[in-house]
Coordinates of C-alpha atoms in Angstrom, one line a residue:
X1 CA -0.1 0.1 0.0
X2 CA 1.3 3.4 -0.9
X3 CA 0.2 7.1 0.1
X4 CA 0.7 10.2 -2.0
X5 CA 0.5 14.0 -1.7
X6 CA -0.7 16.1 -4.4
X7 CA 0.5 19.7 -4.5
X8 CA -1.4 22.0 -6.8
X9 CA 0.9 25.2 -7.2
X10 CA 0.3 28.3 -9.3
X11 CA 2.4 27.3 -12.1
X12 CA 2.7 23.5 -11.7
X13 CA 1.5 20.4 -9.9
X14 CA 3.4 17.6 -8.1
X15 CA 2.4 14.2 -7.0
X16 CA 4.9 12.6 -4.4
X17 CA 4.5 8.9 -3.4
X18 CA 5.4 7.4 0.0
X19 CA 5.3 3.8 1.2
X20 CA 3.2 2.8 4.1
X21 CA 5.9 3.9 6.6
X22 CA 6.3 7.2 5.2
X23 CA 9.5 6.7 3.3
X24 CA 9.9 8.7 0.1
X25 CA 9.6 6.6 -3.2
X26 CA 9.0 8.8 -6.3
X27 CA 7.3 12.0 -7.7
X28 CA 5.8 13.4 -11.0
X29 CA 5.6 17.0 -11.8
X30 CA 4.0 19.0 -14.6
X31 CA 3.9 22.6 -15.1
X32 CA 1.2 24.6 -16.9
X33 CA 1.0 28.4 -18.3
X34 CA -0.1 31.3 -16.4
X35 CA -1.4 34.3 -18.3
X36 CA -0.7 37.8 -16.9
X37 CA -1.3 41.2 -18.4
X38 CA -1.8 44.6 -16.7
X39 CA -5.5 43.7 -16.2
X40 CA -5.8 40.1 -15.8
X41 CA -3.9 37.2 -14.1
X42 CA -5.2 33.8 -14.9
X43 CA -4.8 30.0 -15.1
X44 CA -6.7 27.7 -17.1
X45 CA -8.4 25.4 -14.6
X46 CA -9.0 22.7 -17.2
X47 CA -5.3 22.7 -18.2
X48 CA -4.4 22.5 -14.7
X49 CA -6.7 19.4 -14.2
X50 CA -5.1 17.9 -17.4
X51 CA -1.8 18.0 -15.6
X52 CA -3.1 16.8 -12.4
X53 CA -4.4 13.6 -14.3
X54 CA -1.0 13.3 -16.1
X55 CA 1.1 13.2 -12.9
X56 CA -1.5 10.7 -11.5
X57 CA -1.2 8.5 -14.5
X58 CA 2.6 8.5 -14.4
X59 CA 2.7 7.5 -10.7
X60 CA -0.4 5.1 -11.1
X61 CA 1.3 3.1 -13.8
X62 CA 4.3 2.6 -11.3
X63 CA 2.5 2.2 -8.2
X64 CA -1.1 0.9 -8.9
X65 CA -1.6 0.1 -5.1
X66 CA -1.6 3.8 -4.1
X67 CA -4.4 3.8 -1.3
X68 CA -5.0 7.5 -0.9
X69 CA -4.1 10.8 -2.4
X70 CA -4.4 14.0 -0.4
X71 CA -5.0 17.2 -2.1
X72 CA -3.3 20.7 -1.1
X73 CA -3.3 23.8 -3.1
X74 CA -2.5 27.6 -3.3
X75 CA -5.1 29.8 -2.0
X76 CA -7.6 32.6 -3.0
X77 CA -7.8 31.8 -6.9
X78 CA -11.2 30.4 -7.8
X79 CA -13.5 29.3 -10.8
X80 CA -17.1 29.4 -11.5
X81 CA -18.1 25.8 -12.9
X82 CA -21.5 24.3 -14.3
X83 CA -23.2 21.4 -12.8
X84 CA -20.7 18.8 -14.1
X85 CA -17.8 21.0 -12.7
X86 CA -16.6 22.3 -16.2
X87 CA -15.0 25.6 -15.7
X88 CA -17.0 28.6 -17.2
X89 CA -14.0 31.0 -17.4
X90 CA -10.3 31.0 -16.6
X91 CA -9.5 31.0 -13.0
X92 CA -8.7 34.4 -11.4
X93 CA -5.5 34.3 -9.6
X94 CA -5.0 36.1 -6.3
X95 CA -2.6 38.8 -7.9
X96 CA -5.3 39.7 -10.5
X97 CA -6.0 43.5 -10.1
X98 CA -9.8 43.1 -10.5
X99 CA -11.9 43.3 -7.4
X100 CA -10.2 46.2 -5.7
X101 CA -13.2 48.6 -5.9
X102 CA -15.6 45.7 -4.9
X103 CA -13.4 45.0 -1.8
X104 CA -13.7 48.7 -0.8
X105 CA -17.4 48.5 -1.2
X106 CA -17.6 45.4 1.2
X107 CA -15.6 47.3 3.6
X108 CA -18.0 50.2 3.4
X109 CA -20.9 48.0 4.1
X110 CA -19.5 45.8 7.0
X111 CA -16.4 47.8 8.2
X112 CA -13.0 46.3 8.0
X113 CA -12.7 45.2 11.6
X114 CA -16.1 43.5 11.5
X115 CA -15.0 41.5 8.5
X116 CA -11.6 40.8 10.2
X117 CA -13.4 39.6 13.4
X118 CA -15.4 37.1 11.2
X119 CA -12.8 35.9 8.7
X120 CA -9.5 36.4 10.6
X121 CA -8.3 38.5 7.6
X122 CA -7.7 42.2 7.0
X123 CA -9.7 43.0 4.0
X124 CA -7.6 42.9 0.7
X125 CA -8.7 42.4 -2.9
X126 CA -6.5 39.4 -3.2
X127 CA -9.3 37.3 -1.4
X128 CA -11.9 35.5 -3.4
X129 CA -15.1 37.3 -2.4
X130 CA -14.4 40.7 -3.9
X131 CA -13.3 39.2 -7.1
X132 CA -16.5 37.0 -7.2
X133 CA -18.3 40.4 -6.8
X134 CA -16.4 41.6 -9.8
X135 CA -17.3 38.6 -11.8
X136 CA -21.1 38.9 -10.9
X137 CA -20.9 42.6 -12.0
X138 CA -19.0 42.4 -15.1
X139 CA -19.5 38.8 -16.4
X140 CA -23.3 38.4 -15.3
X141 CA -23.8 35.7 -18.0
X142 CA -21.1 33.5 -16.6
X143 CA -22.3 34.2 -13.1
X144 CA -25.9 33.1 -14.0
X145 CA -24.6 29.7 -15.4
X146 CA -22.7 28.9 -12.4
X147 CA -23.7 25.9 -10.2
X148 CA -20.4 25.7 -8.3
X149 CA -17.7 28.2 -7.0
X150 CA -14.5 26.3 -6.5
X151 CA -11.0 27.2 -5.3
X152 CA -8.4 24.8 -6.6
X153 CA -8.3 22.2 -3.9
X154 CA -12.1 21.5 -4.1
X155 CA -12.1 21.9 -7.8
X156 CA -9.7 19.1 -8.2
X157 CA -11.3 17.0 -5.4
X158 CA -14.8 17.4 -7.1
X159 CA -13.3 16.2 -10.6
X160 CA -11.8 13.2 -8.8
X161 CA -14.8 12.2 -6.6
X162 CA -17.7 14.1 -7.6
X163 CA -18.0 15.5 -4.1
X164 CA -17.9 19.3 -3.6
X165 CA -16.0 19.8 -0.2
X166 CA -13.3 22.3 1.0
X167 CA -11.3 22.1 4.0
X168 CA -11.4 25.0 6.6
X169 CA -8.0 26.4 6.0
X170 CA -8.6 26.8 2.2
X171 CA -12.2 28.2 2.8
X172 CA -10.6 31.0 5.1
X173 CA -8.8 32.4 1.9
X174 CA -12.1 33.5 0.2
X175 CA -12.5 36.2 3.2
X176 CA -16.0 34.8 3.5
X177 CA -15.5 32.1 6.0
X178 CA -16.3 32.4 9.8
X179 CA -13.2 30.9 11.6
X180 CA -15.0 30.6 15.1
X181 CA -18.2 29.0 13.8
X182 CA -16.3 27.1 11.0
X183 CA -19.0 27.6 8.3
X184 CA -19.6 30.1 5.5
X185 CA -20.6 33.6 6.8
X186 CA -24.2 34.3 5.8
X187 CA -23.6 37.9 6.6
X188 CA -20.6 38.3 4.3
X189 CA -22.2 36.7 1.3
X190 CA -25.4 38.5 1.8
X191 CA -23.7 41.8 1.7
X192 CA -21.5 40.7 -1.2
X193 CA -24.4 39.6 -3.2
X194 CA -23.2 36.1 -3.9
X195 CA -25.0 33.0 -3.5
X196 CA -23.6 31.0 -0.8
X197 CA -25.1 27.8 -1.9
X198 CA -22.6 27.6 -4.9
X199 CA -19.8 27.1 -2.4
X200 CA -18.5 23.7 -1.5
X201 CA -19.2 22.2 1.9
X202 CA -16.6 23.1 4.5
X203 CA -14.9 20.2 6.3
X204 CA -12.2 19.7 8.7
X205 CA -8.7 19.6 7.4
X206 CA -7.8 16.0 6.3
X207 CA -11.3 14.9 5.5
X208 CA -11.7 12.1 2.9
X209 CA -13.9 13.1 0.1
X210 CA -14.5 9.4 -0.9
X211 CA -13.2 7.1 -3.7
X212 CA -12.0 7.9 -7.2
X213 CA -14.6 8.0 -9.8
X214 CA -14.3 5.0 -12.2
X215 CA -13.5 6.9 -15.3
X216 CA -10.6 8.6 -13.5
X217 CA -9.4 5.4 -12.2
X218 CA -9.4 3.9 -15.7
X219 CA -7.7 6.9 -17.1
X220 CA -4.8 6.8 -14.4
X221 CA -4.1 3.2 -13.9
X222 CA -5.2 3.5 -10.2
X223 CA -8.0 1.6 -8.5
X224 CA -11.4 3.0 -7.6
X225 CA -10.6 2.4 -4.0
X226 CA -8.2 5.2 -3.9
X227 CA -9.5 7.7 -1.2
X228 CA -9.0 11.3 -2.1
X229 CA -8.5 13.6 1.0
X230 CA -9.1 17.4 1.3
X231 CA -6.0 18.3 2.9
X232 CA -5.4 22.2 3.1
X233 CA -4.0 25.4 2.0
X234 CA -0.4 24.8 1.2
X235 CA 1.0 26.7 4.3
X236 CA -1.0 24.7 6.6
X237 CA 0.2 21.4 5.0
X238 CA 3.6 22.7 5.4
X239 CA 3.1 23.2 9.2
X240 CA 1.9 19.8 9.4
X241 CA 4.7 18.3 7.4
X242 CA 7.1 20.2 9.7
X243 CA 5.8 18.5 12.7
X244 CA 4.4 21.7 14.4
X245 CA 1.5 21.0 16.6
X246 CA 1.6 23.3 19.5
X247 CA 2.3 26.9 20.3
X248 CA 6.1 26.2 21.5
X249 CA 7.1 25.8 17.9
X250 CA 6.8 27.6 14.7
X251 CA 7.6 26.7 11.0
X252 CA 10.4 28.6 9.1
X253 CA 9.4 28.1 5.5
X254 CA 12.7 29.1 3.8
X255 CA 11.7 28.9 0.3
X256 CA 11.2 31.3 -2.5
X257 CA 8.9 33.2 -0.1
X258 CA 10.1 33.3 3.4
X259 CA 7.2 32.5 5.8
X260 CA 7.0 31.9 9.5
X261 CA 3.9 30.0 10.7
X262 CA 3.3 30.2 14.5
X263 CA 0.6 27.9 16.1
X264 CA -1.8 29.6 18.7
X265 CA -3.6 27.5 21.4
X266 CA -6.6 29.8 21.3
X267 CA -7.9 32.7 18.8
X268 CA -5.2 35.5 18.9
X269 CA -6.0 39.2 19.6
X270 CA -7.9 40.4 16.6
X271 CA -6.6 44.0 16.9
X272 CA -2.9 42.8 16.9
X273 CA -3.5 40.5 13.9
X274 CA -5.3 43.3 12.0
X275 CA -2.8 45.9 12.4
X276 CA -0.1 43.7 11.2
X277 CA -2.0 42.1 8.2
X278 CA -1.8 38.6 9.8
X279 CA -4.1 36.0 8.5
X280 CA -5.7 33.8 11.1
X281 CA -6.4 30.3 10.0
X282 CA -8.2 27.3 11.7
X283 CA -5.6 24.6 12.1
X284 CA -5.6 20.7 11.8
X285 CA -6.1 20.5 15.7
X286 CA -9.5 21.8 16.6
X287 CA -9.4 24.8 18.7
X288 CA -5.8 25.8 17.3
X289 CA -5.0 28.4 14.7
X290 CA -2.1 29.6 12.8
X291 CA -1.1 32.7 11.3
X292 CA 1.2 33.7 8.3
X293 CA 4.2 36.2 8.7
X294 CA 5.9 36.3 5.4
X295 CA 8.3 38.2 3.1
X296 CA 7.8 38.0 -0.7
X297 CA 11.3 37.6 -1.2
X298 CA 13.1 34.8 0.9
X299 CA 15.2 32.6 -1.3
X300 CA 14.1 34.7 -4.2
X301 CA 16.3 37.5 -2.9
X302 CA 19.2 35.3 -2.7
X303 CA 18.7 34.2 -6.2
X304 CA 18.3 37.7 -7.5
X305 CA 21.7 38.5 -6.0
X306 CA 23.4 35.4 -7.6
X307 CA 21.7 36.0 -11.1
X308 CA 22.3 39.8 -11.1
X309 CA 25.6 40.3 -9.4
X310 CA 27.4 36.9 -9.4
X311 CA 27.7 36.1 -13.0
X312 CA 31.4 35.7 -12.8
X313 CA 31.2 33.9 -9.4
X314 CA 28.8 31.4 -11.2
X315 CA 31.5 30.5 -13.9
X316 CA 34.3 30.2 -11.4
X317 CA 32.1 28.0 -9.0
X318 CA 31.4 25.7 -12.1
X319 CA 35.0 25.3 -12.8
X320 CA 35.5 24.2 -9.3
X321 CA 32.7 22.0 -9.4
X322 CA 30.9 23.6 -6.4
X323 CA 27.5 25.7 -6.1
X324 CA 27.8 29.4 -6.5
X325 CA 26.3 29.5 -3.0
X326 CA 29.3 27.7 -1.6
X327 CA 31.6 29.6 -3.6
X328 CA 30.2 33.0 -2.3
X329 CA 30.3 31.8 1.1
X330 CA 34.0 30.7 0.9
X331 CA 34.8 34.2 -0.6
X332 CA 33.5 35.8 2.4
X333 CA 35.6 33.9 4.6
X334 CA 38.7 34.1 2.3
X335 CA 38.5 38.0 2.4
X336 CA 39.7 37.8 6.1
X337 CA 36.4 38.8 7.5
X338 CA 34.8 37.2 10.7
X339 CA 32.5 34.7 9.0
X340 CA 30.0 35.2 11.8
X341 CA 30.1 38.9 12.1
X342 CA 27.2 41.1 10.7
X343 CA 28.1 42.8 7.5
X344 CA 26.9 46.1 8.7
X345 CA 25.1 46.4 5.4
X346 CA 21.2 47.0 5.5
X347 CA 19.2 45.2 2.8
X348 CA 15.3 45.9 2.7
X349 CA 14.2 42.8 1.1
X350 CA 11.1 44.5 -0.4
X351 CA 12.2 43.7 -4.2
X352 CA 8.6 42.3 -4.8
X353 CA 6.9 44.7 -2.4
X354 CA 6.4 44.4 1.3
X355 CA 4.3 41.5 2.9
X356 CA 3.5 41.4 6.7
X357 CA 3.5 43.6 8.6
X358 CA 3.0 46.4 6.0
X359 CA 1.3 44.6 2.9
X360 CA 2.7 47.6 0.8
X361 CA 2.9 46.5 -2.8
X362 CA 4.5 49.7 -3.7
X363 CA 7.5 49.2 -1.3
X364 CA 10.9 48.8 -3.1
X365 CA 14.2 47.0 -2.1
X366 CA 17.1 48.9 -1.0
X367 CA 20.8 48.1 -0.2
X368 CA 22.4 50.6 2.3
X369 CA 25.9 51.0 3.5
X370 CA 28.0 50.0 0.4
X371 CA 31.7 51.0 0.3
X372 CA 34.5 50.7 -2.5
X373 CA 35.7 47.6 -0.9
X374 CA 32.3 45.8 -0.7
X375 CA 32.2 42.5 -2.5
X376 CA 29.5 40.6 -4.1
X377 CA 30.0 38.1 -1.3
X378 CA 29.4 40.8 1.2
X379 CA 26.1 41.7 -0.6
X380 CA 25.1 38.2 -0.6
X381 CA 25.4 37.7 3.0
X382 CA 23.7 40.9 3.6
X383 CA 20.7 39.7 1.6
X384 CA 20.5 36.7 3.9
X385 CA 20.6 39.1 7.0
X386 CA 17.8 41.3 5.4
X387 CA 15.4 38.4 5.1
X388 CA 16.1 37.4 8.6
X389 CA 15.8 40.9 10.1
X390 CA 12.4 41.1 8.3
X391 CA 11.2 37.9 10.2
X392 CA 12.8 39.3 13.5
X393 CA 10.3 42.6 12.9
X394 CA 7.5 40.3 12.3
X395 CA 8.3 38.4 15.6
X396 CA 8.2 41.8 17.5
X397 CA 4.9 42.7 15.9
X398 CA 3.4 39.4 17.0
X399 CA 4.5 39.4 20.5
X400 CA 1.4 41.1 21.8
X401 CA -0.8 38.5 20.2
X402 CA 0.1 35.8 22.7
X403 CA 2.6 33.9 20.4
X404 CA 5.6 32.5 22.3
X405 CA 7.3 29.9 20.4
X406 CA 10.6 28.6 21.7
X407 CA 11.8 26.7 18.6
X408 CA 11.5 27.1 14.8
X409 CA 11.4 24.0 12.4
X410 CA 13.0 25.1 9.2
X411 CA 12.1 23.7 5.8
X412 CA 12.6 24.6 2.1
X413 CA 15.9 25.0 0.3
X414 CA 17.2 27.6 2.6
X415 CA 17.1 25.0 5.5
X416 CA 20.2 23.5 3.8
X417 CA 22.3 26.5 4.4
X418 CA 24.2 26.2 7.7
X419 CA 25.5 29.8 7.7
X420 CA 21.8 31.1 7.1
X421 CA 20.4 28.8 9.7
X422 CA 23.0 29.7 12.3
X423 CA 22.4 33.4 11.4
X424 CA 18.6 33.1 11.9
X425 CA 19.2 31.3 15.3
X426 CA 21.5 34.0 16.5
X427 CA 19.4 36.9 15.2
X428 CA 16.1 35.6 16.5
X429 CA 17.7 34.1 19.7
X430 CA 15.9 30.8 19.6
X431 CA 16.9 27.4 18.4
X432 CA 16.2 26.4 14.9
X433 CA 15.9 22.6 13.8
X434 CA 16.6 22.2 10.0
X435 CA 14.4 19.5 8.7
X436 CA 15.7 16.9 6.1
X437 CA 12.6 17.5 3.8
X438 CA 12.6 20.5 1.5
X439 CA 8.9 20.1 0.7
X440 CA 7.1 20.0 3.9
X441 CA 3.8 20.8 2.2
X442 CA 3.9 17.4 0.4
X443 CA 4.9 15.7 3.5
X444 CA 2.2 17.3 5.6
X445 CA -0.4 16.2 2.7
X446 CA 0.9 12.6 2.8
X447 CA 0.7 12.6 6.7
X448 CA -2.8 13.4 6.8
X449 CA -3.7 10.9 3.7
X450 CA -1.9 8.3 5.8
X451 CA -4.2 8.9 8.8
X452 CA -7.2 8.8 6.5
X453 CA -6.4 5.6 5.0
X454 CA -5.1 3.8 8.2
X455 CA -1.3 3.9 7.8
X456 CA -0.8 6.1 10.9
X457 CA -2.9 6.3 14.1
X458 CA -2.7 10.1 14.5
X459 CA -0.5 13.2 13.7
X460 CA 2.2 12.3 16.3
X461 CA 2.4 8.9 14.8
X462 CA 2.6 10.3 11.4
X463 CA 5.2 12.8 12.4
X464 CA 7.4 10.2 14.0
X465 CA 7.5 8.4 10.7
X466 CA 7.8 11.3 8.3
X467 CA 9.4 14.3 10.0
X468 CA 13.1 13.9 10.1
X469 CA 15.6 16.4 11.8
X470 CA 18.8 17.4 9.9
X471 CA 20.5 19.6 12.6
X472 CA 19.9 21.9 15.3
X473 CA 21.4 25.3 15.6
X474 CA 21.5 27.0 18.9
X475 CA 21.6 30.6 19.4
X476 CA 24.9 32.4 20.5
X477 CA 24.2 35.3 22.9
X478 CA 27.3 37.3 21.8
X479 CA 26.1 37.2 18.2
X480 CA 22.6 37.9 19.2
X481 CA 23.8 41.1 20.9
X482 CA 25.8 42.2 17.7
X483 CA 22.8 41.7 15.4
X484 CA 20.5 43.5 17.9
X485 CA 22.8 46.7 17.5
X486 CA 22.4 46.5 13.7
X487 CA 18.6 45.6 14.1
X488 CA 18.0 48.9 15.8
X489 CA 18.7 50.6 12.5
X490 CA 17.0 48.1 10.3
X491 CA 13.7 48.8 12.1
X492 CA 13.9 52.4 10.9
X493 CA 14.9 51.3 7.3
X494 CA 11.4 51.0 5.8
X495 CA 10.1 54.4 7.1
X496 CA 13.2 55.9 5.9
X497 CA 13.2 54.5 2.4
X498 CA 9.5 54.4 1.7
X499 CA 9.0 58.2 1.1
X500 CA 11.9 58.3 -1.5
X501 CA 10.4 55.4 -3.7

């Protein structure tokens, strides 16, 4: 018996297969195009589904005894569909500029704090409900035909099983879900003018939707007995896959985007969360919640530095048979510098706008403190520092919300960097456990699927099998004090730079 996690991303999907003990076996990946213009950001949901079936077929032919597939997806993006689940238009992505006016209209009707108190979200046009209002107003013929409104998780689950259900965490990304009652908010749907009956049934994270439809089984080489599980929004799946189940621990998702996900044992203070634009999301454990503190540029900023500034270093690293990252780190040490010391260079990592606690898409990146002797390796390290300083800033903003994690579990590509992990431990002044898996979301999806099909007894049992530790980095007090001196300046950086750009 095998279990699998299906991760639906914005530009591609991946199906990863594990054995019944949680050991990795194989994966299949397909990408699909995204259409972006100044006025529309869309993905073709039917093309997305074709690629989902392709990865299922690839793995189904090799592992026909897959017993369960858990589905996790990116959030916010939705599609209107007919009674058979056939999409009536391209799915609108969260970055699509449409819906901004409608979001303001909804705020005027209900008040932004009222919306936040119901949904756990500070109103923003990225969420589904305002874009649905735009669709009804501007594409009335499409809205009139609709029998379903799907986000990507429940769209895929419906195609595979015929059951329309969505887990609580993904439902939250609509800005129309009541996070305390754990049901759709009639008040918000009424004021938005959207038919709530078109939405899928909200269910707890990790709920089985039933077995695979016969025609899908025949198409993919799998059996009809395969259970399809509604897992979660991708960030919640990552928290599960990182083995984070209580408020003492948080996740550091050190990927393209840097995201720290703490757990709350009870509903956090609404005003604190509102002020910092933090989303409050129901967690897999009843009564607990998570939030997302993130920077749009985590690993993406490091990659920008390498691609833009380190072209020569890339060539030299290739000649030596090492990664450019390792080459730059060695260059920093070879320059005679204290390899542990802060660079003193301030990098504002807003190269793709500012996420929490500002949510300012107009903010720009900045590098402050360059000298004639500054090398590419110095800027490379300073970019690492900038991402970590931004996370420290978020920790400070969250301290009044009741969060008190004492350990970070780090996942993603950045968790492989010993220098970056030690830097974060020193700067944040808490231990960081780097996990072996780079893809915690897929692991979390498989963990919940394993529970649903009987491979694991519960979350703790699943974590014992599937969450593996690579190394623990302990904070060093002297280094923390050095970083704190520079952090005092970093705290003023956004306010200093923003008026100039």
